[in-house]
Amino acid sequence: MTAHAKLSPSGCDRWSTCTASVALIDKLRGGGEIGASEWIVDRDASEWSAEGTVAHEVREMCLAFGLEPQHFVGATISADGFSYTVDDEMAEHLQTGIDWVREHTGAPHVEIKVDLSPWLPDQFGTCDTGWLEFLNSTTALYISDLKYGAGVPVNAIGTKQLRLYALGMWHYLGRPQVEKIVLNIDQPRAGGMKYWEITLDELLAFGEEMKAVYAKIIAGDVEFKPSHKACRWCEVRTAPGGCAPRDRWLTEMAADACPTFNIPGYERQNLVGERRWLVVQHAPDIRARLAELHEESLRAALDGNPDPGSKAVEGDLGDRYFKDAKKAEALLVGALGDEAYQPRKVIGITEIEKKVKPGKRKQGHPETWEELLKLVDRPKGKPKLVPADHQKPALVEWEDDFDDL
Ligand code: SF4
């Protein structure tokens, strides 16, 4: 069981925009006043979340006691009901962020519960790492947050979660005058070290925004505002029946993209400019929701309560397989000899890196690794669409064509 602030930093992308979600989640979790307490949550733990918890614990112990991640290699640590054995890969992933913290401070504050009450009464968060750096008569506040997930890269620019940690850490450290605030997301498996620098004035202005959001939530002046970021981890979305405002939002986008799909009372919008980008950007959410609905509809049919007009039938046969693989292999070798086997294939570069690249406490094969590096190349990436504030410069192909002419 874990205590979570109702307006927690990690949930800020949701509650600060979709303010109506707070009361709904409250209902799902059994109530209580928003400002008065926290939620005690029995987290849905998974092997992956446990791995993240272990990574945080190793990082915390390294930073607090001057240890190295390699000291933990081979150690089995339990988290959230799972056991995880720290390996070279995790140690290497954690090292970069730890080294960066140490470049700036010898005494970071780690895993500090920071009080957000001045902006969000009775709310709090747990800040991975924070410290003050005094350099050339300037003072800087640093916040560093480990994200061990390999799935979705998290951008440091615009991060609300880290701005809340920064407010809490600044308050915890006695509200010092600081010239800059550096927010760092350390996501070793999805983009590496990411940074965003803001001023104290900008941070405090954000704090005022959060105060205004809090006042609205307390006053019940709330609204549903579905968005990818807001809905992604929202419990309302995954509750039975889902979230009607989000479904409506997704369905309207699907209707815009599909002229034969009519929603009573909804006037299709032309898919140009901003609206087209909105639909394109949310295509994965629309597809995922449709897949969920398909599963629900199938389940209803299998349970003997099919959605009117549908029924479940047996699907196509699955792939063929040998019931006795050893016997089949012997028969095949007898008939085909070596042709019974697929050609041998060299392992992939990620696997090679694990086995060949030398590490701090892993001998590897340094000479081979050096030679292999000379042979590694990567094809150019295909153009892709990203939000306009993405850190990469915009790619405009016609400029190249014009140069060629
Ligand atoms: S699923 Fe999205 S729209 Fe619905 S309550 Fe949650 S954040 Fe708001």
mmCIF file of C-alpha atoms and ligand atoms in Angstrom:
data_model
loop_
_atom_site.group_PDB
_atom_site.id
_atom_site.type_symbol
_atom_site.label_atom_id
_atom_site.label_comp_id
_atom_site.label_asym_id
_atom_site.label_seq_id
_atom_site.Cartn_x
_atom_site.Cartn_y
_atom_site.Cartn_z
ATOM 1 C CA MET A 1 0.000 0.000 0.000
ATOM 2 C CA THR A 2 1.378 3.411 -0.958
ATOM 3 C CA ALA A 3 0.254 6.930 -0.053
ATOM 4 C CA HIS A 4 -0.348 9.128 -3.089
ATOM 5 C CA ALA A 5 -1.186 12.804 -3.008
ATOM 6 C CA LYS A 6 -4.471 13.375 -4.776
ATOM 7 C CA LEU A 7 -2.851 16.136 -6.761
ATOM 8 C CA SER A 8 0.470 14.348 -7.125
ATOM 9 C CA PRO A 9 3.323 15.645 -9.306
ATOM 10 C CA SER A 10 3.233 12.476 -11.413
ATOM 11 C CA GLY A 11 -0.484 12.993 -12.124
ATOM 12 C CA CYS A 12 -0.174 16.717 -12.839
ATOM 13 C CA ASP A 13 -0.593 16.365 -16.616
ATOM 14 C CA ARG A 14 -4.025 14.919 -15.851
ATOM 15 C CA TRP A 15 -5.458 16.841 -12.902
ATOM 16 C CA SER A 16 -4.173 20.260 -13.996
ATOM 17 C CA THR A 17 -6.021 20.010 -17.323
ATOM 18 C CA CYS A 18 -8.842 17.502 -16.861
ATOM 19 C CA THR A 19 -9.888 18.885 -13.496
ATOM 20 C CA ALA A 20 -13.075 16.788 -13.452
ATOM 21 C CA SER A 21 -10.974 13.620 -13.218
ATOM 22 C CA VAL A 22 -10.059 14.271 -9.561
ATOM 23 C CA ALA A 23 -13.571 13.768 -8.159
ATOM 24 C CA LEU A 24 -14.180 10.779 -10.422
ATOM 25 C CA ILE A 25 -10.992 9.042 -9.317
ATOM 26 C CA ASP A 26 -11.932 9.932 -5.766
ATOM 27 C CA LYS A 27 -15.210 8.068 -6.224
ATOM 28 C CA LEU A 28 -13.414 5.075 -7.754
ATOM 29 C CA ARG A 29 -11.028 4.971 -4.803
ATOM 30 C CA GLY A 30 -13.677 5.373 -2.170
ATOM 31 C CA GLY A 31 -13.932 9.115 -1.545
ATOM 32 C CA GLY A 32 -12.463 11.610 0.894
ATOM 33 C CA GLU A 33 -11.932 15.330 0.537
ATOM 34 C CA ILE A 34 -9.473 16.470 -2.100
ATOM 35 C CA GLY A 35 -7.469 18.811 0.057
ATOM 36 C CA ALA A 36 -7.691 16.829 3.258
ATOM 37 C CA SER A 37 -5.780 13.692 2.572
ATOM 38 C CA GLU A 38 -3.978 11.382 0.275
ATOM 39 C CA TRP A 39 -5.108 8.262 -1.480
ATOM 40 C CA ILE A 40 -3.808 5.019 -0.063
ATOM 41 C CA VAL A 41 -3.279 2.983 -3.188
ATOM 42 C CA ASP A 42 -2.747 -0.702 -3.597
ATOM 43 C CA ARG A 43 -0.657 -0.283 -6.699
ATOM 44 C CA ASP A 44 -1.088 -2.588 -9.650
ATOM 45 C CA ALA A 45 2.488 -3.825 -9.551
ATOM 46 C CA SER A 46 4.109 -5.520 -12.519
ATOM 47 C CA GLU A 47 7.500 -6.979 -13.245
ATOM 48 C CA TRP A 48 8.300 -3.742 -15.091
ATOM 49 C CA SER A 49 7.234 -1.387 -12.330
ATOM 50 C CA ALA A 50 9.220 -3.520 -9.874
ATOM 51 C CA GLU A 51 12.289 -3.203 -12.095
ATOM 52 C CA GLY A 52 11.845 0.582 -12.026
ATOM 53 C CA THR A 53 11.522 0.554 -8.236
ATOM 54 C CA VAL A 54 14.736 -1.478 -7.938
ATOM 55 C CA ALA A 55 16.551 0.936 -10.287
ATOM 56 C CA HIS A 56 15.409 3.839 -8.078
ATOM 57 C CA GLU A 57 16.597 2.040 -4.949
ATOM 58 C CA VAL A 58 20.028 1.317 -6.423
ATOM 59 C CA ARG A 59 20.367 4.925 -7.604
ATOM 60 C CA GLU A 60 19.282 6.220 -4.194
ATOM 61 C CA MET A 61 21.804 4.059 -2.330
ATOM 62 C CA CYS A 62 24.592 5.059 -4.718
ATOM 63 C CA LEU A 63 23.918 8.760 -4.312
ATOM 64 C CA ALA A 64 23.317 8.590 -0.555
ATOM 65 C CA PHE A 65 26.285 6.380 0.366
ATOM 66 C CA GLY A 66 28.850 7.051 -2.362
ATOM 67 C CA LEU A 67 28.442 3.599 -3.925
ATOM 68 C CA GLU A 68 28.586 2.604 -7.595
ATOM 69 C CA PRO A 69 25.805 0.744 -9.439
ATOM 70 C CA GLN A 70 28.333 -1.999 -10.200
ATOM 71 C CA HIS A 71 28.488 -2.778 -6.459
ATOM 72 C CA PHE A 72 24.911 -4.046 -6.776
ATOM 73 C CA VAL A 73 25.425 -6.316 -9.784
ATOM 74 C CA GLY A 74 24.296 -9.799 -8.813
ATOM 75 C CA ALA A 75 22.259 -8.554 -5.825
ATOM 76 C CA THR A 76 18.627 -9.644 -5.725
ATOM 77 C CA ILE A 77 16.323 -6.882 -4.549
ATOM 78 C CA SER A 78 12.607 -7.332 -3.870
ATOM 79 C CA ALA A 79 10.080 -4.711 -4.840
ATOM 80 C CA ASP A 80 6.295 -4.729 -5.136
ATOM 81 C CA GLY A 81 6.172 -8.507 -4.660
ATOM 82 C CA PHE A 82 8.745 -9.251 -7.372
ATOM 83 C CA SER A 83 12.438 -10.064 -7.119
ATOM 84 C CA TYR A 84 14.915 -8.532 -9.497
ATOM 85 C CA THR A 85 18.599 -9.356 -9.832
ATOM 86 C CA VAL A 86 20.643 -6.278 -10.697
ATOM 87 C CA ASP A 87 22.674 -6.910 -13.845
ATOM 88 C CA ASP A 88 25.433 -5.120 -15.769
ATOM 89 C CA GLU A 89 22.882 -3.573 -18.060
ATOM 90 C CA MET A 90 21.016 -1.832 -15.235
ATOM 91 C CA ALA A 91 24.298 -0.748 -13.648
ATOM 92 C CA GLU A 92 25.467 0.809 -16.919
ATOM 93 C CA HIS A 93 22.122 2.498 -17.471
ATOM 94 C CA LEU A 94 22.231 4.103 -14.019
ATOM 95 C CA GLN A 95 25.870 5.178 -14.126
ATOM 96 C CA THR A 96 25.506 8.122 -16.532
ATOM 97 C CA GLY A 97 22.873 9.913 -14.442
ATOM 98 C CA ILE A 98 24.728 9.253 -11.195
ATOM 99 C CA ASP A 99 27.980 10.585 -12.681
ATOM 100 C CA TRP A 100 26.151 13.710 -13.862
ATOM 101 C CA VAL A 101 24.717 14.374 -10.377
ATOM 102 C CA ARG A 102 28.210 13.949 -8.910
ATOM 103 C CA GLU A 103 29.654 16.451 -11.369
ATOM 104 C CA HIS A 104 27.456 19.054 -9.687
ATOM 105 C CA THR A 105 27.258 18.024 -6.047
ATOM 106 C CA GLY A 106 28.757 15.701 -3.488
ATOM 107 C CA ALA A 107 25.688 15.792 -1.280
ATOM 108 C CA PRO A 108 22.380 15.587 -3.154
ATOM 109 C CA HIS A 109 19.071 15.263 -1.342
ATOM 110 C CA VAL A 110 17.665 11.917 -2.426
ATOM 111 C CA GLU A 111 14.120 10.561 -2.244
ATOM 112 C CA ILE A 112 12.866 13.565 -0.282
ATOM 113 C CA LYS A 113 9.157 13.921 0.446
ATOM 114 C CA VAL A 114 8.562 17.529 -0.547
ATOM 115 C CA ASP A 115 5.646 19.566 0.756
ATOM 116 C CA LEU A 116 3.616 21.367 -1.913
ATOM 117 C CA SER A 117 1.189 22.990 0.542
ATOM 118 C CA PRO A 118 2.057 26.623 -0.321
ATOM 119 C CA TRP A 119 0.622 25.984 -3.788
ATOM 120 C CA LEU A 120 -1.478 22.851 -3.345
ATOM 121 C CA PRO A 121 -2.611 22.587 0.310
ATOM 122 C CA ASP A 122 -1.837 19.211 1.917
ATOM 123 C CA GLN A 123 -0.280 17.849 -1.266
ATOM 124 C CA PHE A 124 3.213 16.401 -1.551
ATOM 125 C CA GLY A 125 5.555 14.496 -3.822
ATOM 126 C CA THR A 126 8.710 12.428 -3.580
ATOM 127 C CA CYS A 127 11.614 14.051 -5.361
ATOM 128 C CA ASP A 128 14.271 11.594 -6.600
ATOM 129 C CA THR A 129 17.192 14.008 -6.380
ATOM 130 C CA GLY A 130 17.620 17.727 -5.756
ATOM 131 C CA TRP A 131 20.444 20.028 -4.692
ATOM 132 C CA LEU A 132 21.805 23.549 -4.779
ATOM 133 C CA GLU A 133 24.974 24.337 -6.702
ATOM 134 C CA PHE A 134 27.000 27.423 -5.838
ATOM 135 C CA LEU A 135 29.213 28.410 -8.745
ATOM 136 C CA ASN A 136 30.870 31.754 -9.647
ATOM 137 C CA SER A 137 28.634 33.660 -7.218
ATOM 138 C CA THR A 138 25.480 32.180 -8.741
ATOM 139 C CA THR A 139 23.194 29.632 -7.175
ATOM 140 C CA ALA A 140 21.332 27.001 -9.150
ATOM 141 C CA LEU A 141 18.678 24.544 -8.065
ATOM 142 C CA TYR A 142 18.884 21.123 -9.708
ATOM 143 C CA ILE A 143 16.189 18.475 -9.884
ATOM 144 C CA SER A 144 16.968 15.084 -11.394
ATOM 145 C CA ASP A 145 14.316 12.435 -11.937
ATOM 146 C CA LEU A 146 15.030 8.867 -13.019
ATOM 147 C CA LYS A 147 12.576 7.284 -15.431
ATOM 148 C CA TYR A 148 13.621 3.702 -16.000
ATOM 149 C CA GLY A 149 10.871 2.840 -18.479
ATOM 150 C CA ALA A 150 11.935 2.000 -22.018
ATOM 151 C CA GLY A 151 8.562 2.667 -23.614
ATOM 152 C CA VAL A 152 7.595 6.289 -24.079
ATOM 153 C CA PRO A 153 10.353 8.923 -24.076
ATOM 154 C CA VAL A 154 9.474 11.712 -21.635
ATOM 155 C CA ASN A 155 10.399 15.241 -22.623
ATOM 156 C CA ALA A 156 12.067 17.475 -20.037
ATOM 157 C CA ILE A 157 10.879 20.652 -21.735
ATOM 158 C CA GLY A 158 7.553 21.687 -20.273
ATOM 159 C CA THR A 159 7.547 18.983 -17.588
ATOM 160 C CA LYS A 160 4.942 19.805 -14.948
ATOM 161 C CA GLN A 161 5.986 16.921 -12.717
ATOM 162 C CA LEU A 162 9.531 18.220 -12.303
ATOM 163 C CA ARG A 163 8.373 21.792 -11.883
ATOM 164 C CA LEU A 164 6.283 20.645 -8.919
ATOM 165 C CA TYR A 165 9.288 18.802 -7.477
ATOM 166 C CA ALA A 166 11.331 21.973 -7.999
ATOM 167 C CA LEU A 167 8.761 24.061 -6.114
ATOM 168 C CA GLY A 168 8.739 21.522 -3.277
ATOM 169 C CA MET A 169 12.542 21.248 -3.145
ATOM 170 C CA TRP A 170 12.965 25.038 -3.260
ATOM 171 C CA HIS A 171 10.534 25.305 -0.321
ATOM 172 C CA TYR A 172 12.304 22.444 1.503
ATOM 173 C CA LEU A 173 15.675 24.188 1.091
ATOM 174 C CA GLY A 174 14.382 27.383 2.703
ATOM 175 C CA ARG A 175 13.305 29.263 -0.441
ATOM 176 C CA PRO A 176 16.796 30.420 -1.481
ATOM 177 C CA GLN A 177 17.419 33.021 -4.171
ATOM 178 C CA VAL A 178 18.481 30.988 -7.212
ATOM 179 C CA GLU A 179 19.550 32.280 -10.604
ATOM 180 C CA LYS A 180 18.490 29.215 -12.536
ATOM 181 C CA ILE A 181 16.664 25.939 -12.112
ATOM 182 C CA VAL A 182 17.831 22.906 -14.070
ATOM 183 C CA LEU A 183 15.305 20.112 -14.514
ATOM 184 C CA ASN A 184 16.765 16.812 -15.656
ATOM 185 C CA ILE A 185 15.003 13.646 -16.769
ATOM 186 C CA ASP A 186 17.375 10.697 -16.688
ATOM 187 C CA GLN A 187 15.716 8.131 -18.960
ATOM 188 C CA PRO A 188 18.563 5.793 -19.882
ATOM 189 C CA ARG A 189 16.444 3.466 -22.013
ATOM 190 C CA ALA A 190 14.469 6.112 -23.896
ATOM 191 C CA GLY A 191 16.408 9.185 -24.908
ATOM 192 C CA GLY A 192 19.068 9.382 -22.169
ATOM 193 C CA MET A 193 19.701 12.605 -20.253
ATOM 194 C CA LYS A 194 17.264 15.435 -21.006
ATOM 195 C CA TYR A 195 17.352 18.937 -19.563
ATOM 196 C CA TRP A 196 15.233 22.061 -19.237
ATOM 197 C CA GLU A 197 16.437 25.293 -17.663
ATOM 198 C CA ILE A 198 14.017 27.848 -16.230
ATOM 199 C CA THR A 199 14.218 30.874 -13.931
ATOM 200 C CA LEU A 200 12.846 31.165 -10.426
ATOM 201 C CA ASP A 201 10.279 33.692 -11.685
ATOM 202 C CA GLU A 202 9.064 31.183 -14.268
ATOM 203 C CA LEU A 203 8.859 28.469 -11.628
ATOM 204 C CA LEU A 204 6.900 30.694 -9.257
ATOM 205 C CA ALA A 205 4.548 31.745 -12.065
ATOM 206 C CA PHE A 206 3.874 28.044 -12.653
ATOM 207 C CA GLY A 207 3.209 27.713 -8.908
ATOM 208 C CA GLU A 208 0.557 30.463 -9.201
ATOM 209 C CA GLU A 209 -1.053 28.574 -12.119
ATOM 210 C CA MET A 210 -1.238 25.480 -9.942
ATOM 211 C CA LYS A 211 -2.806 27.497 -7.106
ATOM 212 C CA ALA A 212 -5.519 28.634 -9.532
ATOM 213 C CA VAL A 213 -6.127 25.044 -10.684
ATOM 214 C CA TYR A 214 -6.388 23.932 -7.061
ATOM 215 C CA ALA A 215 -8.911 26.688 -6.285
ATOM 216 C CA LYS A 216 -11.074 25.583 -9.202
ATOM 217 C CA ILE A 217 -10.968 21.921 -8.189
ATOM 218 C CA ILE A 218 -11.906 22.766 -4.593
ATOM 219 C CA ALA A 219 -14.745 25.024 -5.791
ATOM 220 C CA GLY A 220 -16.078 22.278 -8.076
ATOM 221 C CA ASP A 221 -15.527 24.515 -11.096
ATOM 222 C CA VAL A 222 -14.148 21.627 -13.127
ATOM 223 C CA GLU A 223 -14.157 20.385 -16.692
ATOM 224 C CA PHE A 224 -13.320 17.273 -18.664
ATOM 225 C CA LYS A 225 -10.396 17.871 -20.953
ATOM 226 C CA PRO A 226 -9.316 14.653 -22.616
ATOM 227 C CA SER A 227 -5.835 14.536 -24.084
ATOM 228 C CA HIS A 228 -3.228 11.853 -24.639
ATOM 229 C CA LYS A 229 -1.168 13.001 -21.667
ATOM 230 C CA ALA A 230 -4.130 13.481 -19.345
ATOM 231 C CA CYS A 231 -5.876 10.209 -20.111
ATOM 232 C CA ARG A 232 -2.863 7.936 -20.477
ATOM 233 C CA TRP A 233 -2.672 6.853 -16.835
ATOM 234 C CA CYS A 234 -6.157 7.937 -15.749
ATOM 235 C CA GLU A 235 -8.100 5.323 -13.799
ATOM 236 C CA VAL A 236 -11.400 6.599 -15.180
ATOM 237 C CA ARG A 237 -10.302 5.529 -18.644
ATOM 238 C CA THR A 238 -9.718 1.952 -17.504
ATOM 239 C CA ALA A 239 -12.746 1.702 -15.185
ATOM 240 C CA PRO A 240 -15.666 -0.443 -16.428
ATOM 241 C CA GLY A 241 -17.466 1.518 -19.126
ATOM 242 C CA GLY A 242 -14.460 3.800 -19.680
ATOM 243 C CA CYS A 243 -14.710 7.568 -19.776
ATOM 244 C CA ALA A 244 -17.613 8.947 -21.817
ATOM 245 C CA PRO A 245 -16.086 12.417 -22.511
ATOM 246 C CA ARG A 246 -12.889 10.771 -23.748
ATOM 247 C CA ASP A 247 -14.805 8.291 -25.885
ATOM 248 C CA ARG A 248 -16.779 11.138 -27.418
ATOM 249 C CA TRP A 249 -13.552 13.062 -28.131
ATOM 250 C CA LEU A 250 -11.926 10.051 -29.807
ATOM 251 C CA THR A 251 -15.059 9.097 -31.702
ATOM 252 C CA GLU A 252 -15.429 12.594 -33.119
ATOM 253 C CA MET A 253 -11.876 12.449 -34.426
ATOM 254 C CA ALA A 254 -12.582 9.010 -35.947
ATOM 255 C CA ALA A 255 -15.751 10.394 -37.545
ATOM 256 C CA ASP A 256 -13.768 13.240 -39.115
ATOM 257 C CA ALA A 257 -11.408 10.699 -40.646
ATOM 258 C CA CYS A 258 -14.191 8.406 -41.880
ATOM 259 C CA PRO A 259 -16.918 10.122 -43.964
ATOM 260 C CA THR A 260 -19.324 7.165 -43.654
ATOM 261 C CA PHE A 261 -19.221 7.256 -39.866
ATOM 262 C CA ASN A 262 -21.931 9.581 -38.533
ATOM 263 C CA ILE A 263 -22.411 10.583 -34.932
ATOM 264 C CA PRO A 264 -25.872 12.019 -34.183
ATOM 265 C CA GLY A 265 -25.521 15.698 -33.336
ATOM 266 C CA TYR A 266 -21.924 15.948 -34.487
ATOM 267 C CA GLU A 267 -20.954 17.936 -37.548
ATOM 268 C CA ARG A 268 -17.862 16.547 -39.235
ATOM 269 C CA GLN A 269 -14.902 18.907 -39.433
ATOM 270 C CA ASN A 270 -12.686 19.228 -42.452
ATOM 271 C CA LEU A 271 -9.428 17.428 -41.998
ATOM 272 C CA VAL A 272 -7.002 20.196 -42.798
ATOM 273 C CA GLY A 273 -4.310 22.005 -40.813
ATOM 274 C CA GLU A 274 -4.575 21.825 -37.049
ATOM 275 C CA ARG A 275 -7.528 19.424 -37.030
ATOM 276 C CA ARG A 276 -5.725 16.984 -39.359
ATOM 277 C CA TRP A 277 -2.636 17.038 -37.103
ATOM 278 C CA LEU A 278 -4.829 16.479 -34.050
ATOM 279 C CA VAL A 279 -6.416 13.417 -35.646
ATOM 280 C CA VAL A 280 -3.075 12.079 -36.945
ATOM 281 C CA GLN A 281 -1.468 12.615 -33.542
ATOM 282 C CA HIS A 282 -4.230 10.708 -31.780
ATOM 283 C CA ALA A 283 -4.553 7.862 -34.269
ATOM 284 C CA PRO A 284 -2.819 5.437 -31.839
ATOM 285 C CA ASP A 285 -5.308 6.372 -29.076
ATOM 286 C CA ILE A 286 -8.243 5.884 -31.448
ATOM 287 C CA ARG A 287 -6.901 2.496 -32.571
ATOM 288 C CA ALA A 288 -6.198 1.407 -28.996
ATOM 289 C CA ARG A 289 -9.710 2.365 -27.878
ATOM 290 C CA LEU A 290 -11.258 0.483 -30.811
ATOM 291 C CA ALA A 291 -9.173 -2.576 -29.885
ATOM 292 C CA GLU A 292 -10.413 -2.336 -26.272
ATOM 293 C CA LEU A 293 -14.009 -2.080 -27.464
ATOM 294 C CA HIS A 294 -13.480 -5.092 -29.724
ATOM 295 C CA GLU A 295 -12.250 -7.120 -26.744
ATOM 296 C CA GLU A 296 -15.196 -5.984 -24.604
ATOM 297 C CA SER A 297 -17.690 -6.818 -27.358
ATOM 298 C CA LEU A 298 -16.128 -10.265 -27.882
ATOM 299 C CA ARG A 299 -16.156 -10.935 -24.142
ATOM 300 C CA ALA A 300 -19.842 -9.994 -23.972
ATOM 301 C CA ALA A 301 -20.633 -12.413 -26.839
ATOM 302 C CA LEU A 302 -18.605 -15.221 -25.229
ATOM 303 C CA ASP A 303 -20.438 -14.605 -21.979
ATOM 304 C CA GLY A 304 -23.718 -15.228 -23.817
ATOM 305 C CA ASN A 305 -24.729 -11.560 -23.940
ATOM 306 C CA PRO A 306 -23.654 -10.427 -27.429
ATOM 307 C CA ASP A 307 -24.023 -6.837 -28.531
ATOM 308 C CA PRO A 308 -27.162 -6.857 -30.732
ATOM 309 C CA GLY A 309 -26.201 -7.790 -34.294
ATOM 310 C CA SER A 310 -23.042 -9.669 -33.281
ATOM 311 C CA LYS A 311 -22.088 -13.182 -32.224
ATOM 312 C CA ALA A 312 -18.835 -15.001 -31.434
ATOM 313 C CA VAL A 313 -17.687 -17.907 -33.617
ATOM 314 C CA GLU A 314 -14.591 -20.081 -33.620
ATOM 315 C CA GLY A 315 -11.676 -18.313 -35.328
ATOM 316 C CA ASP A 316 -9.345 -19.652 -38.021
ATOM 317 C CA LEU A 317 -7.018 -22.454 -36.979
ATOM 318 C CA GLY A 318 -3.724 -21.352 -35.403
ATOM 319 C CA ASP A 319 -0.227 -22.073 -36.742
ATOM 320 C CA ARG A 320 0.766 -25.744 -37.072
ATOM 321 C CA TYR A 321 3.253 -27.153 -34.555
ATOM 322 C CA PHE A 322 4.834 -30.505 -33.723
ATOM 323 C CA LYS A 323 3.390 -32.171 -30.649
ATOM 324 C CA ASP A 324 6.724 -33.995 -30.176
ATOM 325 C CA ALA A 325 9.440 -31.598 -31.355
ATOM 326 C CA LYS A 326 12.346 -34.021 -30.674
ATOM 327 C CA LYS A 327 10.751 -36.861 -32.649
ATOM 328 C CA ALA A 328 9.958 -34.485 -35.539
ATOM 329 C CA GLU A 329 13.577 -33.248 -35.548
ATOM 330 C CA ALA A 330 14.924 -36.820 -35.714
ATOM 331 C CA LEU A 331 12.594 -37.677 -38.592
ATOM 332 C CA LEU A 332 13.579 -34.529 -40.494
ATOM 333 C CA VAL A 333 17.319 -34.999 -40.014
ATOM 334 C CA GLY A 334 16.908 -38.578 -41.229
ATOM 335 C CA ALA A 335 15.219 -37.325 -44.375
ATOM 336 C CA LEU A 336 16.995 -33.994 -45.070
ATOM 337 C CA GLY A 337 20.288 -34.058 -43.163
ATOM 338 C CA ASP A 338 21.647 -30.490 -42.590
ATOM 339 C CA GLU A 339 18.838 -29.041 -44.666
ATOM 340 C CA ALA A 340 16.556 -29.779 -41.747
ATOM 341 C CA TYR A 341 17.992 -26.693 -40.014
ATOM 342 C CA GLN A 342 17.648 -23.003 -40.741
ATOM 343 C CA PRO A 343 20.906 -21.201 -41.634
ATOM 344 C CA ARG A 344 22.846 -19.900 -38.627
ATOM 345 C CA LYS A 345 22.341 -16.197 -37.973
ATOM 346 C CA VAL A 346 24.642 -13.715 -36.193
ATOM 347 C CA ILE A 347 23.120 -12.285 -32.987
ATOM 348 C CA GLY A 348 21.800 -8.712 -33.090
ATOM 349 C CA ILE A 349 23.874 -5.620 -32.234
ATOM 350 C CA THR A 350 22.139 -5.096 -28.867
ATOM 351 C CA GLU A 351 22.965 -8.668 -27.878
ATOM 352 C CA ILE A 352 26.537 -8.231 -29.186
ATOM 353 C CA GLU A 353 26.884 -5.072 -27.108
ATOM 354 C CA LYS A 354 25.885 -7.013 -23.990
ATOM 355 C CA LYS A 355 28.337 -9.836 -24.661
ATOM 356 C CA VAL A 356 31.291 -8.054 -26.280
ATOM 357 C CA LYS A 357 31.403 -4.429 -25.070
ATOM 358 C CA PRO A 358 33.739 -4.067 -22.061
ATOM 359 C CA GLY A 359 32.266 -2.508 -18.902
ATOM 360 C CA LYS A 360 33.577 -1.280 -15.567
ATOM 361 C CA ARG A 361 33.415 -4.759 -14.116
ATOM 362 C CA LYS A 362 32.848 -6.707 -17.307
ATOM 363 C CA GLN A 363 35.880 -7.735 -19.290
ATOM 364 C CA GLY A 364 34.056 -8.226 -22.607
ATOM 365 C CA HIS A 365 36.190 -8.350 -25.752
ATOM 366 C CA PRO A 366 37.677 -4.854 -26.090
ATOM 367 C CA GLU A 367 39.602 -5.413 -29.333
ATOM 368 C CA THR A 368 36.709 -7.122 -31.088
ATOM 369 C CA TRP A 369 34.362 -4.417 -29.846
ATOM 370 C CA GLU A 370 36.627 -1.692 -31.234
ATOM 371 C CA GLU A 371 36.815 -3.428 -34.627
ATOM 372 C CA LEU A 372 33.069 -4.047 -34.659
ATOM 373 C CA LEU A 373 32.361 -0.374 -33.960
ATOM 374 C CA LYS A 374 34.130 0.514 -37.215
ATOM 375 C CA LEU A 375 31.649 -1.689 -39.062
ATOM 376 C CA VAL A 376 28.504 -0.311 -37.457
ATOM 377 C CA ASP A 377 26.384 2.014 -39.550
ATOM 378 C CA ARG A 378 22.782 3.171 -39.374
ATOM 379 C CA PRO A 379 20.453 4.083 -42.215
ATOM 380 C CA LYS A 380 18.952 7.550 -42.123
ATOM 381 C CA GLY A 381 15.608 7.676 -40.302
ATOM 382 C CA LYS A 382 12.414 8.140 -42.292
ATOM 383 C CA PRO A 383 10.721 11.535 -41.786
ATOM 384 C CA LYS A 384 8.207 11.446 -38.951
ATOM 385 C CA LEU A 385 5.626 13.827 -37.535
ATOM 386 C CA VAL A 386 6.172 15.170 -34.016
ATOM 387 C CA PRO A 387 4.718 18.089 -32.011
ATOM 388 C CA ALA A 388 6.055 21.494 -33.104
ATOM 389 C CA ASP A 389 7.940 22.007 -29.807
ATOM 390 C CA HIS A 390 10.037 18.830 -30.352
ATOM 391 C CA GLN A 391 13.754 19.515 -29.798
ATOM 392 C CA LYS A 392 14.837 18.380 -33.292
ATOM 393 C CA PRO A 393 14.915 21.051 -36.033
ATOM 394 C CA ALA A 394 12.130 20.894 -38.619
ATOM 395 C CA LEU A 395 12.869 18.882 -41.755
ATOM 396 C CA VAL A 396 11.745 20.459 -45.021
ATOM 397 C CA GLU A 397 12.559 18.322 -48.030
ATOM 398 C CA TRP A 398 11.780 20.856 -50.750
ATOM 399 C CA GLU A 399 14.814 22.901 -49.696
ATOM 400 C CA ASP A 400 17.092 20.004 -50.705
ATOM 401 C CA ASP A 401 15.278 19.634 -54.025
ATOM 402 C CA PHE A 402 15.690 23.353 -54.661
ATOM 403 C CA ASP A 403 19.445 23.112 -53.946
ATOM 404 C CA ASP A 404 19.722 20.223 -56.417
ATOM 405 C CA LEU A 405 18.036 22.290 -59.118
HETATM 406 S S1 SF4 B 1 -9.993 9.558 -19.011
HETATM 407 FE FE1 SF4 B 1 -9.264 11.542 -19.676
HETATM 408 S S2 SF4 B 1 -11.085 12.775 -19.985
HETATM 409 FE FE2 SF4 B 1 -11.683 11.017 -18.759
HETATM 410 S S3 SF4 B 1 -11.492 11.727 -16.667
HETATM 411 FE FE3 SF4 B 1 -9.564 10.757 -17.186
HETATM 412 S S4 SF4 B 1 -8.268 12.417 -17.891
HETATM 413 FE FE4 SF4 B 1 -10.369 13.159 -17.935
#
